Coordinates of C-alpha atoms and ligand atoms in Angstrom, one line a residue:
M1 CA 16.9 2.4 -23.5
A2 CA 14.6 2.4 -20.6
N3 CA 17.4 3.0 -18.1
D4 CA 19.1 5.9 -19.9
F5 CA 18.4 8.3 -17.1
L6 CA 20.8 6.1 -14.8
H7 CA 23.6 7.1 -17.2
D8 CA 23.1 10.7 -17.4
P9 CA 25.8 13.1 -16.1
D10 CA 24.0 13.5 -12.6
S11 CA 24.0 9.7 -12.1
E12 CA 27.5 9.4 -13.2
Y13 CA 28.5 12.1 -10.8
V14 CA 26.8 10.4 -7.8
R15 CA 28.5 7.2 -8.8
A16 CA 31.9 8.8 -8.9
R17 CA 31.4 10.4 -5.5
N18 CA 30.3 7.1 -4.1
R19 CA 33.3 5.4 -5.6
S20 CA 35.6 8.0 -3.8
Y21 CA 33.7 7.3 -0.6
M22 CA 34.5 3.5 -1.1
E23 CA 38.2 4.2 -1.6
V24 CA 38.3 6.3 1.7
N25 CA 36.1 4.1 3.7
G26 CA 36.8 0.6 2.3
R27 CA 33.1 -0.1 1.6
R28 CA 30.2 1.4 -0.3
P29 CA 28.2 4.2 1.4
G30 CA 25.0 2.9 2.9
V31 CA 21.4 3.8 2.3
F32 CA 18.8 3.5 4.9
L33 CA 15.2 3.7 3.8
R34 CA 12.2 3.9 6.2
T35 CA 8.7 3.6 4.7
F36 CA 5.5 4.8 6.3
G37 CA 2.0 4.1 5.2
C38 CA 0.5 1.9 2.5
Q39 CA 1.7 -0.6 0.1
Q40 CA 1.9 1.9 -2.6
N41 CA 4.5 3.6 -0.6
E42 CA 6.3 0.3 0.1
A43 CA 6.4 -0.2 -3.7
D44 CA 7.6 3.3 -4.3
S45 CA 10.4 2.7 -1.7
E46 CA 11.6 -0.4 -3.4
K47 CA 12.2 1.6 -6.6
L48 CA 14.0 4.3 -4.6
A49 CA 16.2 1.5 -3.0
G50 CA 16.8 0.1 -6.6
I51 CA 17.9 3.4 -7.9
A52 CA 20.2 4.0 -4.9
L53 CA 21.8 0.6 -5.4
S54 CA 22.3 1.4 -9.0
L55 CA 24.2 4.6 -7.9
G56 CA 26.7 2.7 -5.9
Y57 CA 25.0 2.7 -2.5
E58 CA 24.6 -0.5 -0.4
Y59 CA 21.5 -1.2 1.6
T60 CA 21.7 -0.9 5.4
D61 CA 19.4 -1.7 8.2
S62 CA 21.1 0.8 10.5
P63 CA 20.5 4.6 10.2
E64 CA 23.8 5.1 12.1
E65 CA 25.7 3.3 9.3
A66 CA 24.1 5.2 6.5
A67 CA 25.5 7.9 4.2
L68 CA 22.0 8.5 2.8
I69 CA 18.8 8.3 4.9
I70 CA 15.5 8.4 2.9
Y71 CA 12.1 8.6 4.7
N72 CA 9.2 7.8 2.5
T73 CA 6.3 9.4 4.3
C74 CA 2.6 9.1 4.5
A75 CA -0.2 11.7 4.9
V76 CA -3.4 9.9 5.0
R77 CA -4.3 10.7 8.6
E78 CA -2.6 13.1 11.0
H79 CA -1.2 10.2 13.1
A80 CA 1.0 9.0 10.1
E81 CA 2.3 12.5 9.6
L82 CA 3.1 12.9 13.4
K83 CA 4.8 9.5 13.3
A84 CA 6.9 10.5 10.4
L85 CA 7.9 13.8 11.8
S86 CA 8.8 12.3 15.2
R87 CA 11.1 9.8 13.4
T88 CA 12.6 12.5 11.5
G89 CA 13.4 14.4 14.7
E90 CA 15.5 11.3 15.6
I91 CA 17.8 11.8 12.8
K92 CA 19.1 15.2 14.3
H93 CA 21.5 13.5 16.5
I94 CA 22.8 11.1 13.8
K95 CA 23.5 14.2 11.5
A96 CA 25.2 16.1 14.4
K97 CA 27.8 13.2 14.5
K98 CA 28.0 12.9 10.8
P99 CA 27.8 16.1 9.0
D100 CA 28.2 14.4 5.6
L101 CA 25.0 12.4 6.0
I102 CA 22.4 13.2 3.4
V103 CA 18.9 13.2 4.7
C104 CA 15.9 13.1 2.3
L105 CA 12.2 13.1 3.0
C106 CA 9.8 12.1 0.2
G107 CA 6.4 10.7 -0.3
C108 CA 2.9 12.0 0.5
M109 CA 3.6 14.2 3.5
A110 CA 6.5 15.8 1.7
A111 CA 4.3 16.6 -1.2
Q112 CA 2.1 19.1 0.8
E113 CA 3.2 22.7 0.6
H114 CA 2.4 23.4 4.3
R115 CA 4.7 20.4 5.3
L116 CA 7.3 21.6 3.0
N117 CA 7.4 24.9 4.9
D118 CA 7.4 23.1 8.3
I119 CA 10.4 21.0 7.3
K120 CA 12.2 23.9 5.8
N121 CA 11.8 25.9 9.1
R122 CA 11.8 23.3 11.8
Y123 CA 13.9 20.4 10.6
P124 CA 17.2 22.0 9.3
Y125 CA 18.9 18.7 9.1
V126 CA 16.7 17.5 6.3
D127 CA 18.8 18.2 3.1
F128 CA 16.1 17.7 0.5
L129 CA 12.6 16.8 -0.1
F130 CA 10.4 15.7 -3.0
G131 CA 6.9 14.2 -3.4
T132 CA 5.7 11.0 -5.0
G133 CA 5.5 11.2 -8.8
T134 CA 9.1 11.3 -9.8
P135 CA 11.3 8.8 -8.1
E136 CA 13.6 8.7 -11.1
K137 CA 14.8 12.1 -10.2
L138 CA 16.6 10.9 -7.2
P139 CA 19.9 11.0 -9.0
N140 CA 19.4 14.6 -9.9
Y141 CA 18.5 15.6 -6.4
L142 CA 21.4 13.7 -5.0
A143 CA 23.9 15.2 -7.5
E144 CA 22.6 18.6 -6.8
Q145 CA 23.0 18.2 -3.1
M146 CA 26.6 16.7 -3.4
R147 CA 27.7 19.5 -5.7
S148 CA 26.1 22.5 -3.9
G149 CA 25.7 21.2 -0.3
R150 CA 22.5 23.4 -0.1
R151 CA 19.2 22.3 1.0
A152 CA 16.6 21.9 -1.6
F153 CA 12.9 21.6 -1.9
Y154 CA 11.2 20.0 -4.9
P155 CA 7.4 20.4 -4.7
D156 CA 5.6 18.1 -7.1
T157 CA 4.0 20.6 -9.5
E158 CA 2.8 18.2 -12.2
E159 CA -0.7 16.8 -11.7
K160 CA 0.1 14.0 -14.0
P161 CA 3.7 13.2 -14.0
E162 CA 4.6 10.8 -16.8
I163 CA 5.1 7.1 -15.7
K164 CA 8.8 6.2 -15.9
E165 CA 9.2 2.5 -16.9
G166 CA 12.3 0.4 -16.4
L167 CA 13.3 1.7 -13.0
P168 CA 15.5 -0.8 -11.0
V169 CA 13.7 -2.3 -8.1
R170 CA 15.0 -3.8 -4.9
R171 CA 12.3 -6.1 -3.8
E172 CA 12.0 -6.6 -0.1
S173 CA 10.7 -10.1 -0.6
S174 CA 11.9 -12.9 -3.0
F175 CA 8.4 -14.6 -3.0
K176 CA 5.9 -11.7 -2.6
A177 CA 5.9 -8.7 -4.9
W178 CA 3.9 -5.5 -5.5
V179 CA 3.1 -4.5 -8.9
S180 CA 1.8 -0.9 -9.4
I181 CA -0.7 -0.9 -12.2
M182 CA -1.6 2.8 -11.9
Y183 CA -0.9 5.8 -9.9
G184 CA -2.9 8.7 -8.5
C185 CA -6.5 9.2 -8.0
N186 CA -9.4 11.0 -9.7
N187 CA -12.1 10.5 -7.0
F188 CA -11.7 13.3 -4.6
C189 CA -13.5 11.7 -1.7
T190 CA -13.8 14.8 0.4
Y191 CA -11.9 13.5 3.4
C192 CA -8.9 12.2 1.4
V193 CA -5.6 13.8 0.8
V194 CA -4.4 11.2 -1.8
P195 CA -5.6 13.1 -4.9
L196 CA -3.8 16.1 -3.8
V197 CA -0.4 14.4 -3.0
R198 CA -0.5 11.7 -5.8
G199 CA -1.9 13.6 -8.6
R200 CA -4.4 12.5 -11.2
E201 CA -4.9 8.8 -12.3
R202 CA -2.7 7.3 -14.9
S203 CA -2.3 3.7 -15.8
R204 CA 0.7 1.8 -16.8
R205 CA 0.7 0.2 -20.3
R206 CA -0.6 -3.4 -20.1
E207 CA 2.5 -4.7 -21.9
E208 CA 4.8 -3.3 -19.2
I209 CA 2.6 -4.9 -16.4
L210 CA 2.5 -8.2 -18.1
A211 CA 6.1 -8.3 -18.7
E212 CA 6.9 -7.5 -15.1
I213 CA 4.5 -10.3 -14.0
R214 CA 5.9 -12.8 -16.4
E215 CA 9.3 -12.1 -15.1
L216 CA 8.2 -12.4 -11.4
A217 CA 6.4 -15.7 -12.2
A218 CA 9.5 -17.1 -13.9
E219 CA 11.7 -16.0 -11.0
G220 CA 9.3 -18.1 -8.7
C221 CA 7.3 -15.4 -7.1
R222 CA 4.4 -16.8 -5.1
E223 CA 2.2 -13.8 -4.5
I224 CA 1.6 -10.7 -6.7
T225 CA -0.3 -7.9 -5.4
L226 CA -1.6 -5.4 -8.0
L227 CA -1.7 -1.8 -6.6
G228 CA -3.6 1.3 -7.5
Q229 CA -5.7 3.8 -5.5
N230 CA -8.7 2.5 -7.5
V231 CA -7.6 -0.6 -9.5
N232 CA -11.1 -0.9 -10.9
S233 CA -10.6 2.1 -13.1
Y234 CA -7.5 0.7 -14.6
G235 CA -7.0 1.6 -18.3
R236 CA -9.3 4.7 -18.2
G237 CA -7.9 7.3 -20.6
L238 CA -5.4 4.9 -22.0
Y239 CA -7.6 2.2 -23.7
D240 CA -11.1 2.2 -24.8
D241 CA -12.1 -1.3 -24.4
Y242 CA -9.5 -2.7 -22.0
G243 CA -9.9 -2.4 -18.3
F244 CA -9.1 -4.1 -15.0
A245 CA -11.2 -7.3 -15.8
E246 CA -9.3 -7.8 -19.0
L247 CA -5.9 -7.2 -17.4
L248 CA -6.7 -9.8 -14.9
E249 CA -7.7 -12.2 -17.6
D250 CA -4.4 -11.6 -19.4
I251 CA -2.4 -12.0 -16.2
C252 CA -4.1 -15.3 -15.4
R253 CA -2.7 -16.6 -18.7
I254 CA 0.9 -16.3 -17.3
E255 CA 2.2 -19.6 -16.2
G256 CA 3.5 -20.0 -12.6
N257 CA 2.8 -21.1 -9.1
Y258 CA 1.5 -17.8 -7.7
W259 CA -1.7 -16.2 -6.6
I260 CA -2.8 -12.8 -7.4
R261 CA -4.1 -10.0 -5.0
F262 CA -5.3 -6.5 -5.9
M263 CA -6.1 -3.5 -4.0
T264 CA -7.9 -1.0 -3.6
S265 CA -11.3 -1.1 -5.2
H266 CA -14.0 1.5 -5.2
P267 CA -17.7 0.2 -5.1
K268 CA -18.7 2.6 -7.8
D269 CA -16.2 1.0 -10.3
A270 CA -16.2 -2.6 -9.3
S271 CA -18.0 -4.1 -12.1
R272 CA -20.1 -7.4 -12.4
R273 CA -17.7 -8.4 -15.2
L274 CA -14.7 -8.1 -12.8
I275 CA -16.5 -10.4 -10.4
D276 CA -17.3 -12.9 -13.2
V277 CA -13.6 -12.9 -14.1
I278 CA -12.5 -13.5 -10.6
A279 CA -15.1 -16.3 -10.2
A280 CA -13.9 -17.9 -13.4
H281 CA -10.1 -17.7 -12.3
S282 CA -10.4 -18.8 -8.7
R283 CA -12.4 -22.0 -9.0
D284 CA -9.7 -24.5 -8.4
D285 CA -9.6 -24.9 -4.6
S286 CA -6.1 -26.2 -4.4
R287 CA -4.6 -23.6 -6.8
P288 CA -6.6 -20.4 -6.9
R289 CA -5.0 -18.0 -9.4
I290 CA -7.0 -15.0 -8.2
V291 CA -7.5 -15.2 -4.5
R292 CA -11.1 -15.2 -3.3
Q293 CA -10.7 -12.2 -1.3
F294 CA -12.0 -8.8 -2.0
H295 CA -11.2 -5.5 -0.3
L296 CA -14.1 -3.1 -0.8
P297 CA -14.0 0.1 1.3
L298 CA -17.6 1.0 2.4
Q299 CA -16.4 4.1 4.5
S300 CA -19.9 4.7 5.9
G301 CA -23.2 2.9 6.1
S302 CA -25.2 6.2 5.9
D303 CA -26.3 7.4 2.5
R304 CA -26.2 11.0 3.7
V305 CA -22.6 10.6 4.8
L306 CA -21.7 8.8 1.7
K307 CA -23.0 11.8 -0.4
L308 CA -21.0 14.2 1.8
M309 CA -18.0 12.1 1.2
N310 CA -18.5 12.2 -2.5
R311 CA -18.4 8.4 -2.8
R312 CA -20.9 8.2 -5.5
Y313 CA -22.6 5.0 -4.5
D314 CA -25.3 4.2 -1.8
T315 CA -25.6 1.5 0.7
E316 CA -28.2 -0.4 -1.5
A317 CA -25.7 -0.3 -4.4
Y318 CA -22.9 -1.6 -2.1
L319 CA -25.1 -4.4 -0.6
S320 CA -26.2 -5.4 -4.1
L321 CA -22.6 -5.6 -5.3
I322 CA -21.8 -7.9 -2.3
G323 CA -24.8 -10.0 -3.1
Y324 CA -23.5 -10.5 -6.6
M325 CA -20.1 -11.5 -5.3
R326 CA -21.5 -14.0 -2.9
E327 CA -23.8 -15.4 -5.5
K328 CA -20.9 -16.0 -8.0
I329 CA -18.1 -16.7 -5.4
P330 CA -20.0 -18.1 -2.3
D331 CA -16.9 -18.3 0.0
I332 CA -15.4 -15.0 -1.0
A333 CA -13.7 -13.2 2.0
L334 CA -14.5 -9.6 2.3
S335 CA -12.8 -6.7 4.0
T336 CA -13.6 -3.1 4.2
D337 CA -12.5 0.3 5.4
I338 CA -14.7 2.4 7.7
I339 CA -14.3 6.0 8.7
V340 CA -15.8 6.9 12.1
G341 CA -16.7 10.4 13.0
F342 CA -16.9 12.1 9.6
P343 CA -18.1 15.7 9.8
T344 CA -21.7 15.9 10.9
E345 CA -22.0 12.1 11.5
T346 CA -25.0 11.6 13.8
E347 CA -25.9 8.7 16.0
E348 CA -28.3 7.6 13.3
D349 CA -25.7 7.8 10.6
F350 CA -23.4 5.7 12.8
A351 CA -26.1 3.2 13.5
G352 CA -26.5 2.7 9.7
T353 CA -22.8 1.9 9.4
L354 CA -23.2 -0.7 12.2
A355 CA -26.3 -2.1 10.4
V356 CA -24.4 -2.5 7.1
L357 CA -21.5 -4.3 8.8
E358 CA -24.0 -6.7 10.4
K359 CA -25.5 -7.4 7.1
V360 CA -22.2 -7.7 5.1
R361 CA -20.3 -9.7 7.9
C362 CA -16.8 -8.9 6.5
D363 CA -14.0 -11.1 7.4
A364 CA -11.8 -8.2 8.3
F365 CA -12.4 -4.5 8.9
F366 CA -9.9 -1.5 8.9
S367 CA -11.6 1.2 10.8
F368 CA -10.2 4.8 11.2
I369 CA -11.3 7.8 13.2
Y370 CA -11.8 10.7 10.8
S371 CA -8.7 12.9 10.6
I372 CA -8.8 16.5 9.2
R373 CA -6.7 16.8 6.2
K374 CA -5.7 20.3 5.2
G375 CA -7.0 21.2 1.6
T376 CA -9.7 18.7 1.5
P377 CA -13.5 19.8 1.5
A378 CA -14.4 17.9 4.7
A379 CA -11.8 19.9 6.6
D380 CA -14.2 22.9 6.3
M381 CA -17.3 20.9 7.3
E382 CA -18.8 20.9 10.8
Q383 CA -16.6 18.6 13.0
I384 CA -17.8 16.4 15.6
P385 CA -16.3 16.2 19.1
E386 CA -13.2 13.9 19.4
S387 CA -14.8 12.2 22.5
V388 CA -17.8 11.2 20.3
K389 CA -15.7 9.8 17.6
A390 CA -13.6 7.8 20.1
E391 CA -16.7 6.4 21.7
R392 CA -18.2 5.4 18.4
F393 CA -14.8 3.9 17.4
G394 CA -14.9 1.6 20.4
R395 CA -18.4 0.5 19.7
L396 CA -17.4 -0.3 16.1
L397 CA -14.4 -2.2 17.1
A398 CA -16.5 -4.3 19.5
V399 CA -18.9 -5.3 16.6
Q400 CA -16.1 -6.0 14.2
N401 CA -14.0 -8.0 16.7
R402 CA -17.1 -10.3 17.4
I403 CA -17.8 -10.9 13.6
S404 CA -14.0 -11.6 13.0
L405 CA -13.9 -14.1 15.7
E406 CA -17.0 -15.8 14.4
K407 CA -15.5 -15.9 11.0
N408 CA -12.2 -17.2 12.3
L409 CA -13.9 -19.9 14.4
A410 CA -15.4 -21.3 11.2
Y411 CA -11.9 -22.2 10.0
L412 CA -11.6 -24.8 12.8
G413 CA -10.9 -28.3 11.4
R414 CA -10.3 -26.9 7.9
T415 CA -7.0 -27.4 5.9
E416 CA -5.8 -24.1 4.5
R417 CA -3.2 -23.5 1.8
V418 CA -0.8 -20.9 3.5
L419 CA 1.9 -18.9 1.9
V420 CA 4.6 -19.1 4.5
E421 CA 6.0 -15.6 5.1
G422 CA 8.5 -16.0 8.0
I423 CA 9.2 -16.6 11.5
S424 CA 6.4 -15.5 14.0
K425 CA 7.1 -12.1 15.7
N426 CA 5.7 -13.5 19.1
D427 CA 7.2 -16.9 19.1
P428 CA 10.3 -17.8 17.2
A429 CA 9.5 -21.4 17.3
M430 CA 6.4 -20.8 15.1
L431 CA 6.2 -19.9 11.4
T432 CA 3.6 -17.4 10.1
G433 CA 1.9 -16.9 6.9
R434 CA -1.4 -16.0 5.2
N435 CA -4.1 -18.1 3.7
E436 CA -5.8 -17.3 0.4
K437 CA -8.4 -15.1 2.5
N438 CA -5.6 -13.1 3.9
R439 CA -6.0 -14.6 7.4
L440 CA -2.8 -14.7 9.5
V441 CA -2.0 -18.4 10.3
H442 CA 0.7 -19.6 12.8
F443 CA 2.0 -23.1 12.9
A444 CA 5.2 -25.0 13.8
G445 CA 7.3 -25.9 10.8
D446 CA 10.9 -25.9 9.2
H447 CA 12.3 -22.7 8.2
S448 CA 12.8 -24.1 4.7
L449 CA 9.1 -23.7 4.1
I450 CA 9.4 -19.8 4.1
G451 CA 8.5 -18.6 0.7
S452 CA 6.5 -21.7 -0.2
F453 CA 2.8 -22.8 0.0
A454 CA 2.0 -25.2 2.7
D455 CA -1.2 -27.0 3.9
V456 CA -2.1 -26.3 7.5
E457 CA -4.9 -27.8 9.4
I458 CA -6.6 -25.1 11.6
T459 CA -6.7 -26.1 15.3
E460 CA -7.2 -22.8 17.1
A461 CA -8.8 -19.4 16.2
D462 CA -8.9 -16.0 17.8
T463 CA -10.1 -12.6 16.7
Y464 CA -6.9 -11.7 14.7
S465 CA -5.2 -15.0 13.7
L466 CA -5.5 -18.8 13.2
T467 CA -3.1 -21.5 14.6
G468 CA -2.7 -24.8 13.0
R469 CA -0.7 -27.9 12.4
L470 CA 1.3 -28.5 9.3
I471 CA 0.1 -31.1 7.0
G472 CA 2.7 -30.8 4.3
R473 CA 4.0 -28.7 1.4
A474 CA 1.2 -27.6 -1.0
Ligands
5AD501 N1 -9.4 10.3 8.0 C1 -9.5 8.9 8.4 N2 -9.4 7.8 7.5 C2 -9.1 8.2 6.2 N3 -8.8 7.4 5.1 C3 -8.6 8.2 4.1 N4 -8.6 9.5 4.5 C4 -8.8 9.6 5.8 C5 -9.1 10.6 6.8 N5 -8.9 11.9 6.4 C6 -9.0 6.0 5.2 C7 -10.1 5.5 4.3 C8 -9.2 4.8 3.2 C9 -8.2 4.3 4.0 C10 -6.9 3.9 3.2 O1 -7.8 5.4 4.9 O2 -10.9 4.7 4.9 O3 -10.0 3.8 2.5
SF4_502 FE1 -8.8 8.7 -1.5 FE2 -11.2 8.3 -2.4 FE3 -9.0 8.2 -4.1 FE4 -9.3 6.3 -2.3 S1 -10.7 6.6 -4.1 S2 -7.5 7.5 -2.6 S3 -10.3 7.3 -0.5 S4 -10.0 9.9 -2.9

């Protein structure tokens, strides 16, 4: 049985302890989970939450109420680590009041040896720590902690931990779902810590993915996002002639009123065949099955820097891929990631990045100032001054903001199909959602629309979002 591990002696032990807690306190012990970083981490946290619930915890939004606090951390840039550490510091006073509280750190930051030592020495109120590859061991770690009361540190030693299927999941949303199709990364871009903390690439079996999507579609899920560090290499090492394009085709056969997103792609692996499949399955304007939106990280527009980054494509190959996409899917929305201030980046290299951005004219950009990651090759390359990085970042932002605004203005007067996600954070009288192209759309409407598709006529546009008028349910 897939869930056997949830009935092993450790899980039973934790469950029994949690039953005792309930007898004493009149309610289940609470689990509080905070997630830092990317969608993959959010997906992992949904599994950790599912496991915790199956062990007798109840979900709580308040760390003060919790008997178990789990921080699922990120390590992609220093800023993410500092944020996780500073939030971890806040737990100190909660633990001081509640010595029985169990505090756990996991995820990418926790998977690094130097951080493990940091936490050991400087955060004594953290009870145990583990990495990214084995969420199914949470019951074992908890049981050990409850039995011994001793702090424990579980470094991920396996480079390719086996994928455990059938874990319980507590999804944050009833209408949007993450579906991991693969884990880890083999690419070793020289700036990136991900291969070091998430291990080597491994794909889930297609039957498992398709079964999960079938279930989600039958439950009325409206948006399914396929996740992987490099979804374009799905299936490698598992199948000879079945890859991401074939998986997408199979998914598109599953009935339901939903659209499919996926991320992240790698320009060296995004194939013409994949683009053909997207083109074939996104034709119907009113009901696109695969969204006409593609996130394709460029990272740099200088061939010299791309080589140093070990990206294994050049700007010409990138532009030719974009050209093919636009030929096959003329209105495809593109987004990209850019790193500013990679070691040795010159003014000329940076000008190359700006030039490619002007050529591609992406709908959205995510730009990052290069951050040194311990253990990666770029950490040992010649660094450039922070002030230069900051100045270039400012210039890049100005270019990207201008293009984003121009792209958004083009929506004026158009009617967009929007997946309504919730109430606007800035104005409770407004609803907010995203169109097929992943643009944020605000409009006034009834709360009953949340979780469904609506048609919205766009009446205003700014750099970051669109505002419109509800036409009706889509
Ligand atoms: N510094 C800055 N940005 C980074 N990214 C990955 N590693 C680093 C780093 N060390 C960015 C890349 C990647 C995105 C998720 O994060 O652009 O595509
Ligand atoms: Fe990091 Fe490169 Fe792998 Fe993406 S493809 S996770 S940037 S190593």
